[in-house]
Amino acid sequence: MSEQSNFIIRSARFDDLEELNEMMYDLHDEHHQIAPELFKPAEHIEKSIAHYLEHPECLVYVAMCDDHVVGFVSGYFGQYQSPVSQPVLMGSADELYVDVQHRKGGIAQALMKRIECEFRDYGAKFMFVEVWDKNQAAVSFYRQFGFENHIHCLVKPLTEKN
């Protein structure tokens, strides 16, 4: 669906779990397709979004279209502190997914705006997201949404002599 979709954004509920877990599976499958050397096949990952619904510091929003979940964003907020940094309240968007048939219709942007608004309401000063460098579509999306590099995490394979 490349045109603007008719959808609503709302907080996820426990009765959304079946559709959410199917989407979580699809998300992991897409990651595996992009970089099978890094990501396990989706069927080998046991991750449910239920724990996000059970904890008050966690958030899940869904995009609904025709009474079906067509996308979701999950995240949490909390105090970030390291031995060298000042403590700061920040939000983290952990997973963002829109099913293939509903992409390019503004759903991902609406989901990100919703969780950002909630983080602001909780007093978060920053919003954090992690994205694999190989997922350039996601990197581009987040940059357009105002995210900037914060920490560079570099990897060097040790399987060959360098």
Coordinates of N, CA and C in Angstrom, one line a residue:
M1 N 0.9 -1.2 0.0 CA 0.0 0.0 0.0 C 0.9 1.2 0.0
S2 N 1.0 1.9 -1.1 CA 2.0 3.0 -1.2 C 1.3 4.4 -0.9
E3 N 0.0 4.4 -0.9 CA -0.6 5.7 -0.6 C -0.9 5.8 0.9
Q4 N -1.3 6.9 1.4 CA -1.6 7.1 2.8 C -2.7 6.1 3.3
S5 N -2.4 5.4 4.3 CA -3.3 4.4 4.9 C -4.3 5.0 5.8
N6 N -5.4 4.4 6.0 CA -6.4 4.8 7.1 C -6.0 3.9 8.3
F7 N -5.5 4.5 9.3 CA -5.1 3.8 10.5 C -5.3 4.6 11.7
I8 N -5.3 4.0 12.9 CA -5.2 4.6 14.1 C -4.1 4.1 15.0
I9 N -3.5 4.9 15.8 CA -2.5 4.5 16.7 C -3.1 4.4 18.1
R10 N -2.9 3.3 18.8 CA -3.3 3.2 20.2 C -2.4 2.3 21.0
S11 N -2.5 2.3 22.3 CA -1.7 1.5 23.2 C -2.1 0.0 22.9
A12 N -1.0 -0.8 22.9 CA -1.3 -2.3 22.7 C -2.0 -2.9 23.9
R13 N -2.7 -3.9 23.7 CA -3.4 -4.7 24.7 C -3.0 -6.1 24.7
F14 N -3.3 -6.9 25.7 CA -2.9 -8.3 25.7 C -3.6 -9.0 24.6
D15 N -4.8 -8.6 24.2 CA -5.5 -9.3 23.1 C -4.9 -9.1 21.8
D16 N -3.9 -8.2 21.7 CA -3.1 -8.0 20.5 C -1.9 -8.9 20.4
L17 N -1.6 -9.7 21.4 CA -0.4 -10.5 21.5 C -0.2 -11.4 20.3
E18 N -1.2 -12.1 19.9 CA -1.0 -13.0 18.8 C -0.5 -12.3 17.5
E19 N -1.1 -11.2 17.1 CA -0.7 -10.5 16.0 C 0.7 -9.8 16.2
L20 N 0.9 -9.3 17.4 CA 2.2 -8.7 17.7 C 3.3 -9.7 17.6
N21 N 3.1 -10.9 18.2 CA 4.2 -11.9 18.1 C 4.4 -12.4 16.7
E22 N 3.4 -12.5 15.8 CA 3.6 -12.8 14.4 C 4.4 -11.7 13.7
M23 N 4.2 -10.4 14.1 CA 5.0 -9.4 13.5 C 6.4 -9.4 14.0
M24 N 6.6 -9.7 15.3 CA 7.9 -9.8 15.9 C 8.7 -10.9 15.1
Y25 N 8.0 -12.0 14.8 CA 8.6 -13.1 14.0 C 9.1 -12.5 12.6
D26 N 8.2 -11.8 12.0 CA 8.5 -11.2 10.7 C 9.6 -10.3 10.7
L27 N 9.7 -9.5 11.8 CA 10.8 -8.5 12.0 C 12.1 -9.3 12.1
H28 N 12.2 -10.4 12.9 CA 13.4 -11.1 13.0 C 13.7 -11.8 11.7
D29 N 12.7 -12.3 11.0 CA 13.0 -12.9 9.7 C 13.6 -11.9 8.7
E30 N 13.1 -10.7 8.7 CA 13.7 -9.7 7.8 C 15.1 -9.4 8.2
H31 N 15.4 -9.3 9.5 CA 16.8 -9.1 9.9 C 17.7 -10.3 9.4
H32 N 17.2 -11.5 9.5 CA 18.0 -12.7 9.0 C 18.2 -12.6 7.5
Q33 N 17.2 -12.1 6.8 CA 17.3 -12.0 5.3 C 18.4 -11.0 4.9
I34 N 18.4 -9.9 5.7 CA 19.4 -8.8 5.4 C 20.8 -9.3 5.7
A35 N 21.0 -10.0 6.9 CA 22.3 -10.3 7.3 C 22.3 -11.7 8.0
P36 N 22.2 -12.8 7.2 CA 22.1 -14.1 7.9 C 23.4 -14.5 8.7
E37 N 24.5 -13.8 8.4 CA 25.7 -14.1 9.1 C 25.7 -13.5 10.5
L38 N 24.8 -12.6 10.7 CA 24.6 -11.9 12.0 C 23.4 -12.3 12.8
F39 N 22.3 -12.6 12.1 CA 21.0 -12.9 12.7 C 20.6 -14.3 12.6
K40 N 20.1 -14.9 13.7 CA 19.5 -16.2 13.7 C 18.3 -16.2 12.8
P41 N 17.9 -17.4 12.3 CA 16.6 -17.5 11.6 C 15.5 -17.2 12.7
A42 N 14.4 -16.6 12.2 CA 13.4 -16.2 13.1 C 12.8 -17.4 14.0
E43 N 12.8 -18.5 13.4 CA 12.2 -19.7 14.1 C 13.1 -20.1 15.3
H44 N 14.4 -19.6 15.3 CA 15.3 -19.9 16.4 C 15.3 -18.9 17.5
I45 N 14.4 -17.9 17.4 CA 14.4 -16.8 18.4 C 13.1 -16.9 19.2
E46 N 13.2 -16.9 20.5 CA 12.1 -17.0 21.4 C 11.9 -15.6 22.0
K47 N 11.2 -14.7 21.4 CA 11.0 -13.4 22.0 C 9.6 -13.0 21.8
S48 N 8.9 -12.7 22.9 CA 7.6 -12.3 22.9 C 7.5 -10.8 23.4
I49 N 6.6 -10.1 22.9 CA 6.4 -8.7 23.3 C 5.6 -8.6 24.6
A50 N 5.2 -9.7 25.1 CA 4.3 -9.7 26.3 C 5.0 -9.0 27.5
H51 N 6.3 -9.2 27.6 CA 7.0 -8.5 28.8 C 6.9 -7.0 28.7
Y52 N 6.8 -6.4 27.5 CA 6.6 -5.0 27.4 C 5.3 -4.6 27.9
L53 N 4.3 -5.4 27.8 CA 2.9 -5.1 28.3 C 2.8 -5.2 29.8
E54 N 3.7 -6.0 30.4 CA 3.6 -6.3 31.8 C 4.4 -5.3 32.7
H55 N 5.3 -4.5 32.1 CA 6.1 -3.6 32.9 C 5.7 -2.1 32.7
P56 N 5.5 -1.4 33.7 CA 5.1 0.0 33.6 C 6.1 1.0 32.9
E57 N 7.3 0.6 32.9 CA 8.3 1.5 32.2 C 8.4 1.1 30.7
C58 N 7.7 0.1 30.3 CA 7.7 -0.3 28.9 C 6.5 0.2 28.2
L59 N 6.6 0.5 26.9 CA 5.5 1.0 26.1 C 5.4 0.2 24.8
V60 N 4.2 0.0 24.4 CA 3.9 -0.6 23.1 C 2.7 0.1 22.5
Y61 N 2.9 0.6 21.2 CA 1.8 1.2 20.5 C 1.6 0.4 19.2
V62 N 0.4 0.3 18.8 CA 0.1 -0.4 17.6 C -0.6 0.5 16.6
A63 N -0.4 0.2 15.3 CA -1.2 0.8 14.3 C -2.3 -0.2 13.9
M64 N -3.5 0.3 13.9 CA -4.7 -0.5 13.6 C -5.3 -0.1 12.2
C65 N -5.6 -1.0 11.4 CA -6.2 -0.8 10.1 C -7.2 -1.9 9.9
D66 N -8.5 -1.6 9.7 CA -9.5 -2.6 9.6 C -9.5 -3.6 10.7
D67 N -9.4 -3.2 11.9 CA -9.4 -4.0 13.1 C -8.3 -5.0 13.2
H68 N -7.2 -4.8 12.5 CA -6.0 -5.6 12.5 C -4.8 -4.8 12.9
V69 N -3.9 -5.4 13.6 CA -2.6 -4.7 13.9 C -1.7 -4.8 12.6
V70 N -1.3 -3.6 12.1 CA -0.5 -3.6 10.9 C 0.9 -3.0 11.2
G71 N 1.2 -2.6 12.4 CA 2.5 -2.2 12.8 C 2.6 -1.9 14.3
F72 N 3.8 -1.8 14.8 CA 3.9 -1.6 16.2 C 5.3 -0.9 16.5
V73 N 5.4 -0.3 17.6 CA 6.7 0.2 18.1 C 6.7 -0.2 19.6
S74 N 7.8 -0.6 20.1 CA 8.0 -1.0 21.5 C 9.2 -0.2 22.0
G75 N 9.2 0.1 23.3 CA 10.3 0.8 23.9 C 10.1 0.8 25.4
Y76 N 11.1 1.5 26.0 CA 11.1 1.7 27.5 C 11.7 3.0 27.8
F77 N 11.5 3.5 29.0 CA 12.1 4.7 29.4 C 12.7 4.4 30.8
G78 N 13.8 5.2 31.1 CA 14.5 5.0 32.4 C 15.7 5.9 32.5
Q79 N 16.3 5.8 33.7 CA 17.4 6.6 34.0 C 18.7 6.0 33.4
Y80 N 19.4 6.7 32.6 CA 20.6 6.2 32.0 C 21.8 6.8 32.8
Q81 N 22.7 6.0 33.2 CA 23.8 6.5 33.9 C 25.0 5.5 33.8
S82 N 26.1 6.0 33.5 CA 27.3 5.2 33.4 C 28.3 5.8 34.4
P83 N 29.5 5.2 34.6 CA 30.5 5.7 35.5 C 31.0 7.1 35.1
V84 N 30.9 7.4 33.8 CA 31.5 8.7 33.4 C 30.5 9.7 32.9
S85 N 29.2 9.4 32.8 CA 28.2 10.3 32.2 C 27.3 10.8 33.3
Q86 N 26.7 12.0 33.1 CA 25.7 12.5 34.0 C 24.4 11.7 33.8
P87 N 23.7 11.4 34.9 CA 22.4 10.7 34.8 C 21.4 11.5 33.9
V88 N 20.7 10.8 33.1 CA 19.7 11.4 32.3 C 18.5 10.4 32.0
L89 N 17.3 11.0 32.1 CA 16.2 10.2 31.7 C 16.0 10.1 30.2
M90 N 16.0 8.9 29.7 CA 15.9 8.7 28.3 C 14.9 7.6 27.9
G91 N 14.4 7.7 26.7 CA 13.6 6.7 26.1 C 14.3 5.9 25.1
S92 N 14.0 4.6 24.9 CA 14.6 3.8 23.9 C 13.5 3.2 23.1
A93 N 13.5 3.4 21.8 CA 12.6 2.7 20.9 C 13.3 1.4 20.5
D94 N 12.8 0.3 20.9 CA 13.5 -1.0 20.7 C 13.1 -1.7 19.4
E95 N 11.9 -1.8 19.1 CA 11.5 -2.4 17.8 C 10.4 -1.5 17.1
L96 N 10.6 -1.5 15.8 CA 9.6 -0.8 15.0 C 9.3 -1.6 13.8
Y97 N 8.1 -1.9 13.6 CA 7.8 -2.8 12.4 C 6.4 -2.4 11.8
V98 N 6.3 -2.4 10.5 CA 5.1 -2.2 9.8 C 5.0 -3.4 8.8
D99 N 3.9 -4.0 8.7 CA 3.8 -5.1 7.7 C 4.0 -4.6 6.3
V100 N 4.5 -5.5 5.5 CA 4.9 -5.1 4.1 C 3.8 -4.4 3.3
Q101 N 2.6 -4.9 3.4 CA 1.5 -4.4 2.7 C 1.1 -3.0 3.1
H102 N 1.5 -2.5 4.3 CA 1.1 -1.2 4.8 C 2.3 -0.2 4.9
R103 N 3.4 -0.5 4.3 CA 4.5 0.4 4.3 C 4.3 1.5 3.3
K104 N 5.1 2.6 3.6 CA 5.1 3.8 2.8 C 3.7 4.6 2.9
G105 N 3.0 4.3 4.0 CA 1.7 5.0 4.2 C 1.7 5.9 5.4
G106 N 2.9 6.2 6.0 CA 3.0 7.1 7.1 C 2.8 6.4 8.5
I107 N 2.7 5.1 8.5 CA 2.5 4.4 9.8 C 3.7 4.4 10.6
A108 N 4.9 4.1 10.1 CA 6.1 4.1 10.9 C 6.3 5.5 11.5
Q109 N 6.1 6.5 10.7 CA 6.3 7.9 11.3 C 5.3 8.1 12.4
A110 N 4.1 7.7 12.2 CA 3.1 8.0 13.3 C 3.4 7.2 14.5
L111 N 3.9 6.0 14.4 CA 4.2 5.2 15.6 C 5.4 5.8 16.3
M112 N 6.4 6.3 15.6 CA 7.6 6.9 16.2 C 7.2 8.2 16.9
K113 N 6.3 9.0 16.2 CA 5.8 10.3 16.8 C 5.1 10.0 18.1
R114 N 4.3 8.9 18.1 CA 3.5 8.6 19.3 C 4.4 8.2 20.5
I115 N 5.4 7.3 20.3 CA 6.3 6.9 21.4 C 7.2 8.1 21.8
E116 N 7.6 8.9 20.9 CA 8.4 10.1 21.2 C 7.6 11.0 22.1
C117 N 6.3 11.2 21.8 CA 5.4 12.1 22.6 C 5.3 11.6 24.0
E118 N 5.2 10.2 24.1 CA 5.0 9.6 25.4 C 6.3 9.8 26.2
F119 N 7.5 9.6 25.6 CA 8.8 9.8 26.3 C 8.9 11.2 26.8
R120 N 8.5 12.2 25.9 CA 8.5 13.6 26.4 C 7.6 13.8 27.6
D121 N 6.4 13.3 27.5 CA 5.5 13.4 28.6 C 6.0 12.8 29.9
Y122 N 6.9 11.8 29.8 CA 7.5 11.2 31.0 C 8.7 12.0 31.5
G123 N 9.1 13.0 30.7 CA 10.3 13.8 31.1 C 11.6 13.4 30.5
A124 N 11.6 12.4 29.5 CA 12.8 12.0 28.9 C 13.5 13.2 28.2
K125 N 14.8 13.2 28.3 CA 15.6 14.3 27.6 C 16.1 13.8 26.3
F126 N 16.2 12.5 26.1 CA 16.7 12.0 24.8 C 15.9 10.8 24.4
M127 N 15.9 10.5 23.2 CA 15.4 9.2 22.7 C 16.4 8.5 21.9
F128 N 16.5 7.2 22.2 CA 17.6 6.4 21.7 C 17.1 5.3 20.8
V129 N 17.8 5.0 19.7 CA 17.4 3.8 18.9 C 18.7 3.2 18.4
E130 N 18.7 1.9 18.3 CA 19.8 1.1 17.7 C 19.4 0.5 16.4
V131 N 20.2 0.6 15.4 CA 19.9 0.1 14.1 C 21.2 -0.5 13.5
W132 N 21.1 -1.7 12.9 CA 22.2 -2.3 12.3 C 22.6 -1.5 11.0
D133 N 23.9 -1.3 10.8 CA 24.4 -0.5 9.7 C 24.0 -1.1 8.4
K134 N 23.8 -2.5 8.3 CA 23.4 -3.1 7.1 C 22.0 -2.8 6.7
N135 N 21.2 -2.3 7.6 CA 19.8 -2.0 7.4 C 19.7 -0.5 7.0
Q136 N 20.2 -0.2 5.8 CA 20.3 1.2 5.4 C 18.9 1.9 5.2
A137 N 17.9 1.1 4.9 CA 16.6 1.7 4.9 C 16.2 2.3 6.2
A138 N 16.5 1.5 7.3 CA 16.1 1.9 8.6 C 17.0 3.1 9.1
V139 N 18.3 3.0 8.7 CA 19.2 4.1 9.0 C 18.7 5.4 8.4
S140 N 18.3 5.4 7.2 CA 17.8 6.6 6.5 C 16.5 7.1 7.1
F141 N 15.6 6.1 7.5 CA 14.4 6.5 8.1 C 14.6 7.3 9.4
Y142 N 15.5 6.7 10.3 CA 15.8 7.3 11.6 C 16.5 8.7 11.4
R143 N 17.3 8.8 10.4 CA 18.0 10.1 10.2 C 17.0 11.1 9.8
Q144 N 16.0 10.8 8.9 CA 15.0 11.7 8.5 C 14.1 12.1 9.7
F145 N 14.0 11.2 10.7 CA 13.2 11.5 11.9 C 14.0 12.3 12.9
G146 N 15.2 12.7 12.6 CA 16.0 13.6 13.5 C 17.1 12.9 14.3
F147 N 17.2 11.6 14.2 CA 18.3 10.9 15.0 C 19.6 11.1 14.4
E148 N 20.6 11.3 15.3 CA 22.0 11.5 14.9 C 22.9 10.5 15.5
N149 N 24.1 10.3 14.9 CA 25.0 9.4 15.6 C 25.4 9.9 16.9
H150 N 25.5 8.9 17.9 CA 25.8 9.3 19.2 C 27.1 8.5 19.6
I151 N 27.1 7.2 19.4 CA 28.3 6.4 19.7 C 28.5 5.6 18.5
H152 N 29.8 5.5 18.1 CA 30.1 4.6 17.0 C 30.6 3.2 17.6
C153 N 29.9 2.2 17.2 CA 30.3 0.8 17.7 C 30.9 0.1 16.5
L154 N 32.2 -0.1 16.5 CA 32.9 -0.7 15.4 C 33.2 -2.1 15.7
V155 N 33.2 -2.9 14.6 CA 33.4 -4.4 14.8 C 34.5 -4.8 13.8
K156 N 35.4 -5.6 14.3 CA 36.4 -6.2 13.5 C 36.4 -7.7 13.5
P157 N 36.1 -8.3 12.4 CA 36.1 -9.8 12.4 C 37.5 -10.3 12.7
L158 N 37.6 -11.4 13.5 CA 38.8 -12.0 13.9 C 39.0 -13.3 13.2
T159 N 38.2 -13.7 12.3 CA 38.3 -15.0 11.6 C 39.4 -15.1 10.6
E160 N 39.8 -13.9 10.1 CA 40.9 -13.9 9.1 C 42.1 -13.1 9.7
K161 N 43.3 -13.3 9.2 CA 44.4 -12.4 9.6 C 44.2 -11.1 8.9
N162 N 44.4 -10.1 9.7 CA 44.3 -8.7 9.2 C 45.6 -8.0 9.4

